[in-house]
Short mmCIF file of C-alpha atoms and ligand atoms in Angstrom, two decimals:
data_model
loop_
_atom_site.label_atom_id
_atom_site.label_comp_id
_atom_site.label_asym_id
_atom_site.label_seq_id
_atom_site.Cartn_x
_atom_site.Cartn_y
_atom_site.Cartn_z
CA UNK A 996 98.55 93.83 82.49
CA UNK A 997 101.12 92.77 84.80
CA UNK A 998 102.95 96.17 84.11
CA UNK A 999 101.74 99.91 85.49
CA UNK A 1000 101.46 102.30 82.87
CA UNK A 1001 104.93 103.67 83.93
CA UNK A 1002 106.22 100.36 83.45
CA UNK A 1003 104.96 99.97 80.21
CA UNK A 1004 106.01 103.23 78.79
CA UNK A 1005 109.67 102.49 79.78
CA UNK A 1006 109.45 99.38 78.00
CA UNK A 1007 108.24 100.85 74.95
CA UNK A 1008 110.27 103.80 74.59
CA UNK A 1009 113.37 101.85 75.56
CA UNK A 1010 112.67 99.89 72.28
CA UNK A 1011 111.98 103.01 70.09
CA UNK A 1012 108.31 102.89 70.29
CA UNK A 1013 106.34 106.22 71.26
CA UNK A 1014 105.27 106.75 74.86
CA UNK A 1015 101.88 107.44 73.61
CA UNK A 1016 101.44 103.81 72.55
CA UNK A 1017 101.18 102.72 76.19
CA UNK A 1018 98.13 104.58 76.54
CA UNK A 1019 96.83 103.36 73.34
CA UNK A 1020 97.14 99.90 74.80
CA UNK A 1021 95.67 100.71 77.98
CA UNK A 1022 92.60 101.84 76.28
CA UNK A 1023 92.09 99.02 74.26
CA UNK A 1024 92.30 96.58 77.24
CA UNK A 1025 90.68 98.56 80.15
CA UNK A 1026 88.50 101.16 78.55
CA UNK A 1027 87.33 99.16 75.24
CA UNK A 1028 87.81 95.59 76.80
CA UNK A 1029 89.20 94.54 73.24
CA UNK A 1030 91.49 91.41 74.00
CA UNK A 1031 91.84 90.57 70.45
CA UNK A 1032 95.21 92.40 69.32
CA UNK A 1033 94.32 92.33 65.70
CA UNK A 1034 91.33 94.65 66.15
CA UNK A 1035 93.91 97.28 68.01
CA UNK A 1036 93.62 99.42 64.89
CA UNK A 1037 95.48 102.56 65.81
CA UNK A 1038 98.82 100.49 66.35
CA UNK A 1039 101.21 100.16 63.99
CA UNK A 1040 101.93 96.73 62.33
CA UNK A 1041 105.52 96.91 63.73
CA UNK A 1042 104.56 97.54 67.32
CA UNK A 1043 101.47 94.89 67.16
CA UNK A 1044 104.01 92.18 65.96
CA UNK A 1045 106.30 93.03 68.80
CA UNK A 1046 103.52 92.72 71.12
CA UNK A 1047 102.25 89.64 69.85
CA UNK A 1048 105.88 88.21 70.03
CA UNK A 1049 106.59 88.98 73.61
CA UNK A 1050 103.37 89.38 75.27
CA UNK A 1051 100.52 87.24 75.86
CA UNK A 1052 97.04 88.80 76.82
CA UNK A 1053 95.17 86.48 78.86
CA UNK A 1054 92.43 87.18 81.49
CA UNK A 1055 90.73 84.92 83.86
CA UNK A 1056 87.78 82.64 82.73
CA UNK A 1057 84.53 82.29 84.53
CA UNK A 1058 83.90 78.64 85.15
CA UNK A 1059 81.15 78.96 87.44
CA UNK A 1060 79.11 81.35 89.30
CA UNK A 1061 75.88 81.45 91.42
CA UNK A 1062 73.56 84.50 92.47
CA UNK A 1063 72.49 84.48 96.30
CA UNK A 1064 68.93 85.46 97.12
CA UNK A 1065 70.44 88.63 98.45
CA UNK A 1066 71.95 89.58 94.98
CA UNK A 1067 75.48 88.47 96.06
CA UNK A 1068 77.25 86.75 93.13
CA UNK A 1069 80.23 84.18 93.67
CA UNK A 1070 82.54 83.51 90.82
CA UNK A 1071 84.86 80.70 90.56
CA UNK A 1072 87.73 81.85 87.98
CA UNK A 1073 90.00 79.56 85.88
CA UNK A 1074 93.40 80.94 85.72
CA UNK A 1075 96.19 80.43 82.81
CA UNK A 1076 97.60 77.16 84.53
CA UNK A 1077 94.38 75.55 85.56
CA UNK A 1078 94.44 76.93 89.05
CA UNK A 1079 91.11 78.20 90.43
CA UNK A 1080 90.52 81.56 92.82
CA UNK A 1081 87.30 82.79 93.95
CA UNK A 1082 85.94 86.20 93.47
CA UNK A 1083 82.32 87.75 94.79
CA UNK A 1084 80.35 90.37 93.98
CA UNK A 1085 78.24 92.16 96.63
CA UNK A 1086 75.59 95.12 95.82
CA UNK A 1087 74.90 97.39 98.57
CA UNK A 1088 72.71 100.51 98.17
CA UNK A 1089 74.67 102.47 95.35
CA UNK A 1090 77.84 100.52 95.54
CA UNK A 1091 78.79 97.29 93.88
CA UNK A 1092 81.83 95.76 95.75
CA UNK A 1093 84.04 93.22 94.14
CA UNK A 1094 86.11 90.90 96.85
CA UNK A 1095 89.23 90.08 95.05
CA UNK A 1096 91.64 87.39 95.66
CA UNK A 1097 95.60 88.21 95.90
CA UNK A 1098 97.13 84.73 95.94
CA UNK A 1099 95.87 81.03 95.06
CA UNK A 1100 95.33 79.82 98.63
CA UNK A 1101 97.23 81.17 101.38
CA UNK A 1102 100.37 80.64 103.84
CA UNK A 1103 99.00 82.29 106.88
CA UNK A 1104 96.92 79.11 108.09
CA UNK A 1105 94.35 81.29 110.52
CA UNK A 1106 92.42 78.28 111.83
CA UNK A 1107 89.04 79.76 111.26
CA UNK A 1108 89.43 80.12 107.49
CA UNK A 1109 88.65 77.75 105.00
CA UNK A 1110 91.28 79.31 102.31
CA UNK A 1111 93.81 78.99 105.13
CA UNK A 1112 93.59 75.29 105.35
CA UNK A 1113 94.35 75.08 101.68
CA UNK A 1114 97.71 76.06 102.11
CA UNK A 1115 99.32 78.67 99.64
CA UNK A 1116 99.73 77.38 95.86
CA UNK A 1117 101.16 80.33 94.20
CA UNK A 1118 101.04 84.35 94.15
CA UNK A 1119 98.76 86.13 91.62
CA UNK A 1120 100.32 87.92 88.82
CA UNK A 1121 99.53 91.85 88.78
CA UNK A 1122 97.35 91.05 85.90
CA UNK A 1123 95.62 88.36 87.33
CA UNK A 1124 94.47 90.50 90.21
CA UNK A 1125 92.96 93.41 88.28
CA UNK A 1126 92.07 90.49 85.42
CA UNK A 1127 89.31 89.51 87.96
CA UNK A 1128 87.97 92.85 87.83
CA UNK A 1129 87.87 92.90 84.07
CA UNK A 1130 86.44 89.50 83.47
CA UNK A 1131 83.49 90.13 86.12
CA UNK A 1132 82.90 93.73 84.26
CA UNK A 1133 82.82 92.03 81.09
CA UNK A 1134 80.53 89.31 82.24
CA UNK A 1135 78.26 91.88 84.08
CA UNK A 1136 77.97 93.88 80.58
CA UNK A 1137 77.18 90.52 78.84
CA UNK A 1138 74.73 88.94 81.48
CA UNK A 1139 73.16 91.63 83.30
CA UNK A 1140 73.42 95.33 81.54
CA UNK A 1141 75.98 97.14 79.79
CA UNK A 1142 75.96 99.93 82.11
CA UNK A 1143 76.79 97.85 85.33
CA UNK A 1144 80.12 99.32 86.77
CA UNK A 1145 81.94 97.87 89.66
CA UNK A 1146 82.29 100.66 92.07
CA UNK A 1147 84.59 99.44 95.13
CA UNK A 1148 86.92 96.84 95.75
CA UNK A 1149 88.36 94.91 98.71
CA UNK A 1150 91.33 92.83 98.97
CA UNK A 1151 89.38 90.15 101.03
CA UNK A 1152 89.26 87.32 98.78
CA UNK A 1153 91.64 84.17 99.06
CA UNK A 1154 94.95 85.20 100.05
CA UNK A 1155 97.06 87.43 102.12
CA UNK A 1156 97.60 90.70 99.97
CA UNK A 1157 101.03 91.86 101.80
CA UNK A 1158 102.35 88.44 101.17
CA UNK A 1159 102.33 89.26 97.59
CA UNK A 1160 103.30 93.07 97.96
CA UNK A 1161 104.67 93.97 94.32
CA UNK A 1162 102.03 92.43 92.38
CA UNK A 1163 99.52 93.76 94.59
CA UNK A 1164 101.16 97.30 94.37
CA UNK A 1165 101.34 97.12 90.83
CA UNK A 1166 97.46 95.84 90.42
CA UNK A 1167 96.71 98.93 92.79
CA UNK A 1168 98.32 101.29 90.88
CA UNK A 1169 96.36 100.67 87.57
CA UNK A 1170 93.17 100.18 89.55
CA UNK A 1171 93.87 103.81 90.51
CA UNK A 1172 95.10 104.87 87.21
CA UNK A 1173 92.42 106.91 85.41
CA UNK A 1174 93.85 105.60 81.96
CA UNK A 1175 93.18 101.94 83.44
CA UNK A 1176 90.28 101.40 85.67
CA UNK A 1177 90.09 104.88 87.36
CA UNK A 1178 88.87 103.91 90.82
CA UNK A 1179 89.04 106.45 93.88
CA UNK A 1180 91.55 106.03 96.54
CA UNK A 1181 88.68 105.57 99.05
CA UNK A 1182 86.90 102.87 96.85
CA UNK A 1183 89.86 100.33 97.57
CA UNK A 1184 90.28 98.41 100.71
CA UNK A 1185 93.45 96.30 101.62
CA UNK A 1186 92.80 93.82 104.44
CA UNK A 1187 95.78 92.06 105.96
CA UNK A 1188 96.38 89.59 108.53
CA UNK A 1189 99.01 91.88 110.25
CA UNK A 1190 102.39 90.97 108.27
CA UNK A 1191 104.61 93.36 110.23
CA UNK A 1192 107.47 93.95 107.86
CA UNK A 1193 105.32 94.84 104.93
CA UNK A 1194 102.89 96.92 107.29
CA UNK A 1195 105.82 99.06 107.68
CA UNK A 1196 106.32 99.35 104.02
CA UNK A 1197 102.68 100.73 103.42
CA UNK A 1198 104.13 104.54 103.41
CA UNK A 1199 105.19 103.52 99.96
CA UNK A 1200 101.89 101.63 98.73
CA UNK A 1201 99.20 103.99 96.97
CA UNK A 1202 97.19 105.48 99.73
CA UNK A 1203 94.29 103.08 99.97
CA UNK A 1204 92.03 102.07 102.54
CA UNK A 1205 93.86 99.74 105.22
CA UNK A 1206 91.91 97.27 107.31
CA UNK A 1207 93.66 95.03 109.73
CA UNK A 1208 92.33 91.41 110.54
CA UNK A 1209 92.46 91.82 114.52
CA UNK A 1210 89.96 88.96 115.59
CA UNK A 1211 91.30 89.02 119.30
CA UNK A 1212 92.85 91.85 121.33
CA UNK A 1213 94.70 89.52 123.75
CA UNK A 1214 97.88 87.38 122.48
CA UNK A 1215 96.71 83.95 123.47
CA UNK A 1216 93.41 84.04 121.69
CA UNK A 1217 94.96 85.74 118.81
CA UNK A 1218 97.56 83.17 118.52
CA UNK A 1219 94.95 80.22 118.54
CA UNK A 1220 93.00 81.96 115.70
CA UNK A 1221 96.20 83.18 113.62
CA UNK A 1222 99.26 81.67 113.72
CA UNK A 1223 101.10 84.67 112.26
CA UNK A 1224 100.34 86.13 115.85
CA UNK A 1225 103.44 83.99 117.09
CA UNK A 1226 106.15 85.69 114.82
CA UNK A 1227 104.28 89.37 114.97
CA UNK A 1228 102.24 89.66 118.40
CA UNK A 1229 99.63 92.57 118.99
CA UNK A 1230 102.84 94.61 120.34
CA UNK A 1231 104.86 94.48 117.10
CA UNK A 1232 101.58 94.70 115.33
CA UNK A 1233 100.75 98.08 116.73
CA UNK A 1234 103.99 99.28 116.63
CA UNK A 1235 103.83 98.68 112.78
CA UNK A 1236 100.39 100.01 112.67
CA UNK A 1237 101.89 103.51 114.16
CA UNK A 1238 104.09 103.69 111.13
CA UNK A 1239 101.19 103.95 108.62
CA UNK A 1240 100.81 107.44 107.25
CA UNK A 1241 97.31 108.22 108.42
CA UNK A 1242 96.65 111.25 106.83
CA UNK A 1243 96.47 109.37 103.29
CA UNK A 1244 94.77 106.27 104.98
CA UNK A 1245 92.28 108.44 107.49
CA UNK A 1246 90.98 105.95 109.69
CA UNK A 1247 92.32 102.30 110.00
CA UNK A 1248 89.60 99.60 110.04
CA UNK A 1249 89.83 96.79 112.39
CA UNK A 1250 88.16 93.61 111.33
CA UNK A 1251 86.99 91.40 114.46
CA UNK A 1252 85.49 88.07 113.85
CA UNK A 1253 83.03 87.25 116.56
CA UNK A 1254 83.11 83.68 117.36
CA UNK A 1255 81.29 82.06 120.15
CA UNK A 1256 82.48 81.96 123.59
CA UNK A 1257 85.98 82.45 122.36
CA UNK A 1258 86.42 86.47 121.50
CA UNK A 1259 82.69 87.48 122.36
CA UNK A 1260 82.75 88.08 126.41
CA UNK A 1261 83.02 91.47 128.30
CA UNK A 1262 86.62 91.19 128.81
CA UNK A 1263 87.12 91.01 125.23
CA UNK A 1264 85.37 94.46 124.98
CA UNK A 1265 87.76 95.72 127.56
CA UNK A 1266 90.84 94.42 125.91
CA UNK A 1267 89.81 95.73 122.76
CA UNK A 1268 89.48 99.32 124.00
CA UNK A 1269 92.74 99.31 125.59
CA UNK A 1270 94.43 98.29 122.37
CA UNK A 1271 92.70 100.51 119.81
CA UNK A 1272 92.55 104.26 119.35
CA UNK A 1273 89.06 105.40 119.16
CA UNK A 1274 89.65 108.43 117.09
CA UNK A 1275 91.50 106.87 114.15
CA UNK A 1276 89.86 103.48 114.15
CA UNK A 1277 86.76 101.98 113.19
CA UNK A 1278 85.73 98.44 114.67
CA UNK A 1279 83.99 96.09 111.70
CA UNK A 1280 82.54 93.11 113.49
CA UNK A 1281 82.42 90.14 111.37
CA UNK A 1282 80.00 87.32 112.72
CA UNK A 1283 81.76 84.04 112.09
CA UNK A 1284 80.57 82.23 108.99
CA UNK A 1285 80.28 78.53 109.73
CA UNK A 1286 80.98 75.75 107.01
CA UNK A 1287 81.20 71.96 107.46
CA UNK A 1288 83.89 70.45 109.42
CA UNK A 1289 84.97 73.70 111.32
CA UNK A 1290 84.82 73.79 115.07
CA UNK A 1291 83.98 77.64 115.72
CA UNK A 1292 80.34 78.81 116.21
CA UNK A 1293 78.72 82.16 115.29
CA UNK A 1294 77.49 83.77 118.47
CA UNK A 1295 73.67 84.81 118.57
CA UNK A 1296 72.39 87.95 116.79
CA UNK A 1297 71.52 89.24 120.40
CA UNK A 1298 75.18 88.69 121.41
CA UNK A 1299 76.37 90.29 118.27
CA UNK A 1300 74.06 93.27 118.80
CA UNK A 1301 75.34 93.67 122.38
CA UNK A 1302 79.08 93.51 121.55
CA UNK A 1303 78.26 95.99 119.08
CA UNK A 1304 76.40 98.37 121.31
CA UNK A 1305 78.88 98.20 123.97
CA UNK A 1306 81.58 99.28 121.81
CA UNK A 1307 79.35 102.06 120.68
CA UNK A 1308 78.69 103.24 124.30
CA UNK A 1309 82.54 103.61 124.61
CA UNK A 1310 82.65 105.78 121.73
CA UNK A 1311 83.83 103.64 119.13
CA UNK A 1312 82.55 103.70 115.31
CA UNK A 1313 81.66 100.06 115.18
CA UNK A 1314 79.52 98.43 112.41
CA UNK A 1315 78.52 94.76 112.08
CA UNK A 1316 79.05 93.41 108.67
CA UNK A 1317 76.00 91.86 107.19
CA UNK A 1318 76.44 88.35 106.12
CA UNK A 1319 75.83 87.88 102.58
CA UNK A 1320 75.52 84.68 100.05
CA UNK A 1321 74.94 82.36 102.75
CA UNK A 1322 73.08 80.13 100.34
CA UNK A 1323 76.14 79.96 98.04
CA UNK A 1324 78.92 78.74 99.89
CA UNK A 1325 79.93 82.40 101.21
CA UNK A 1326 82.88 81.28 103.57
CA UNK A 1327 85.73 82.26 102.04
CA UNK A 1328 87.38 79.38 100.19
CA UNK A 1329 84.55 77.06 100.45
CA UNK A 1330 83.17 77.26 96.72
CA UNK A 1331 86.98 76.36 95.68
CA UNK A 1332 87.03 73.35 97.67
CA UNK A 1333 83.57 72.10 96.49
CA UNK A 1334 84.31 72.60 93.22
CA UNK A 1335 87.38 70.41 93.47
CA UNK A 1336 85.75 67.72 95.26
CA UNK A 1337 83.10 67.60 92.39
CA UNK A 1338 85.90 67.77 89.85
CA UNK A 1339 83.93 69.84 87.47
CA UNK A 1340 86.57 71.64 85.54
CA UNK A 1341 87.80 70.16 82.06
CA UNK A 1342 90.18 67.93 83.26
CA UNK A 1343 91.49 66.74 79.98
CA UNK A 1344 92.04 70.08 78.13
CA UNK A 1345 93.74 71.47 81.28
CA UNK A 1346 95.69 69.07 83.59
CA UNK A 1347 95.58 70.43 86.83
CA UNK A 1348 98.96 71.83 87.80
CA UNK A 1349 101.42 70.23 90.70
CA UNK A 1350 101.24 72.48 93.78
CA UNK A 1351 104.03 74.90 93.61
CA UNK A 1352 106.04 76.13 96.82
CA UNK A 1353 106.83 79.70 96.89
N1 LIG B 1270 94.44 87.49 104.26
C1 LIG B 1270 93.64 89.05 104.28
C2 LIG B 1270 92.77 89.37 103.32
C3 LIG B 1270 91.61 88.18 103.05
S1 LIG B 1270 90.65 87.45 104.42
C4 LIG B 1270 93.21 88.98 105.65
O1 LIG B 1270 92.97 88.03 106.67
O2 LIG B 1270 92.73 90.00 106.33
C5 LIG B 1270 89.26 88.42 104.42
C6 LIG B 1270 88.48 88.54 105.76
O3 LIG B 1270 87.48 87.37 105.30
C7 LIG B 1270 89.29 88.66 106.93
O4 LIG B 1270 88.96 89.69 107.53
C8 LIG B 1270 88.72 87.14 107.66
O5 LIG B 1270 88.79 87.36 108.70
C9 LIG B 1270 87.36 87.06 106.84
N2 LIG B 1270 87.13 85.55 107.00
C10 LIG B 1270 87.85 84.14 106.79
N3 LIG B 1270 87.27 83.21 107.14
C11 LIG B 1270 85.99 83.56 107.45
C12 LIG B 1270 84.61 82.85 107.96
N4 LIG B 1270 84.75 81.62 108.17
N5 LIG B 1270 83.82 83.63 108.72
C13 LIG B 1270 83.79 84.99 108.51
N6 LIG B 1270 84.80 85.55 107.88
C14 LIG B 1270 85.82 85.05 107.53
FE1 LIG B 1271 94.89 83.66 104.91
FE2 LIG B 1271 93.22 85.86 105.44
FE3 LIG B 1271 92.35 83.64 105.61
FE4 LIG B 1271 94.04 84.17 107.11
S1 LIG B 1271 91.97 84.88 107.19
S2 LIG B 1271 94.12 82.09 105.93
S3 LIG B 1271 95.25 85.35 106.32
S4 LIG B 1271 93.31 84.43 103.76
#
């Protein structure tokens, strides 16, 4: 699962196996959800022996799940090395969107983000990224309805996806591959805090929707919220955004966290309009999700509505993200921390790994 279809094909043909075997293997994993190689009936003994000798097939395990009154389900998943990550399923009309993590923790350290306070533990492998989709699909089939399908994915879980560029790229190729997950380009959204060198490489990334976490339209407020703005300020960020091939990516979405008295003033609207091109952008306002110990506050519903309407009046496509799953520790990274405090996982069997620095 860490390999794309092409990579698996190259690996197999290099060893004298048929390239068609790659299709069969993908079929067992991604279509039939059969993770026991002994059951792979159309695979030769020789290839099976090779696969068992050289590969491991592991998908993350669900160790906790909670359902919110609004239907949002939050999952804590355990990886092979005992690390945990969060993933969320958000139902909306005919869609079921999965919020996927790309790293264990995050190095960017945004001051409003609970995951940011945890630091970076490690990158997720491509198979651990797509494995989140697989394990939740399986969970839904076993616990809700065998016809359930996750229709959309957003890289808005824990971690900065472009900080783990190669693995997120391989995972995305598999998400798009008809022989694997077969999701459409428009059903995948990658969100980034603004890692400029990697944004400049997006021409070489599958053409999925791109969301930029902007959160402030002036450098001093943005630096206060996102330390990455010291290295890659607004000027450099927008220079890099210009290099994104828009034909493929259609419009860029700008995520703008609304925090009381910090970035919700009339001058913030002016600054935002000066910065963002109306035609090629969508603005998604995110009411700040408060969590214990954070200093920031969410503005009142009236203020949020006013902010949105002002932008609409000036001709911007602007929506407010509905806050979901409030009753199940919805703020990014909150569940993992709570879980660690309660020490609920099985420590005897799977001792916690020492933190890794990447
Ligand atoms: N690292 C990437 C993607 C993951 S974060 C990025 O920053 O874009 C995904 C989104 O969650 C970001 O837009 C971030 O602003 C939002 N987020 C983080 N903490 C939040 C909070 N406390 N309340 C509301 N949104 C939050
Ligand atoms: Fe990392 Fe995104 Fe959280 Fe910032 S908002 S710390 S980039 S996960």
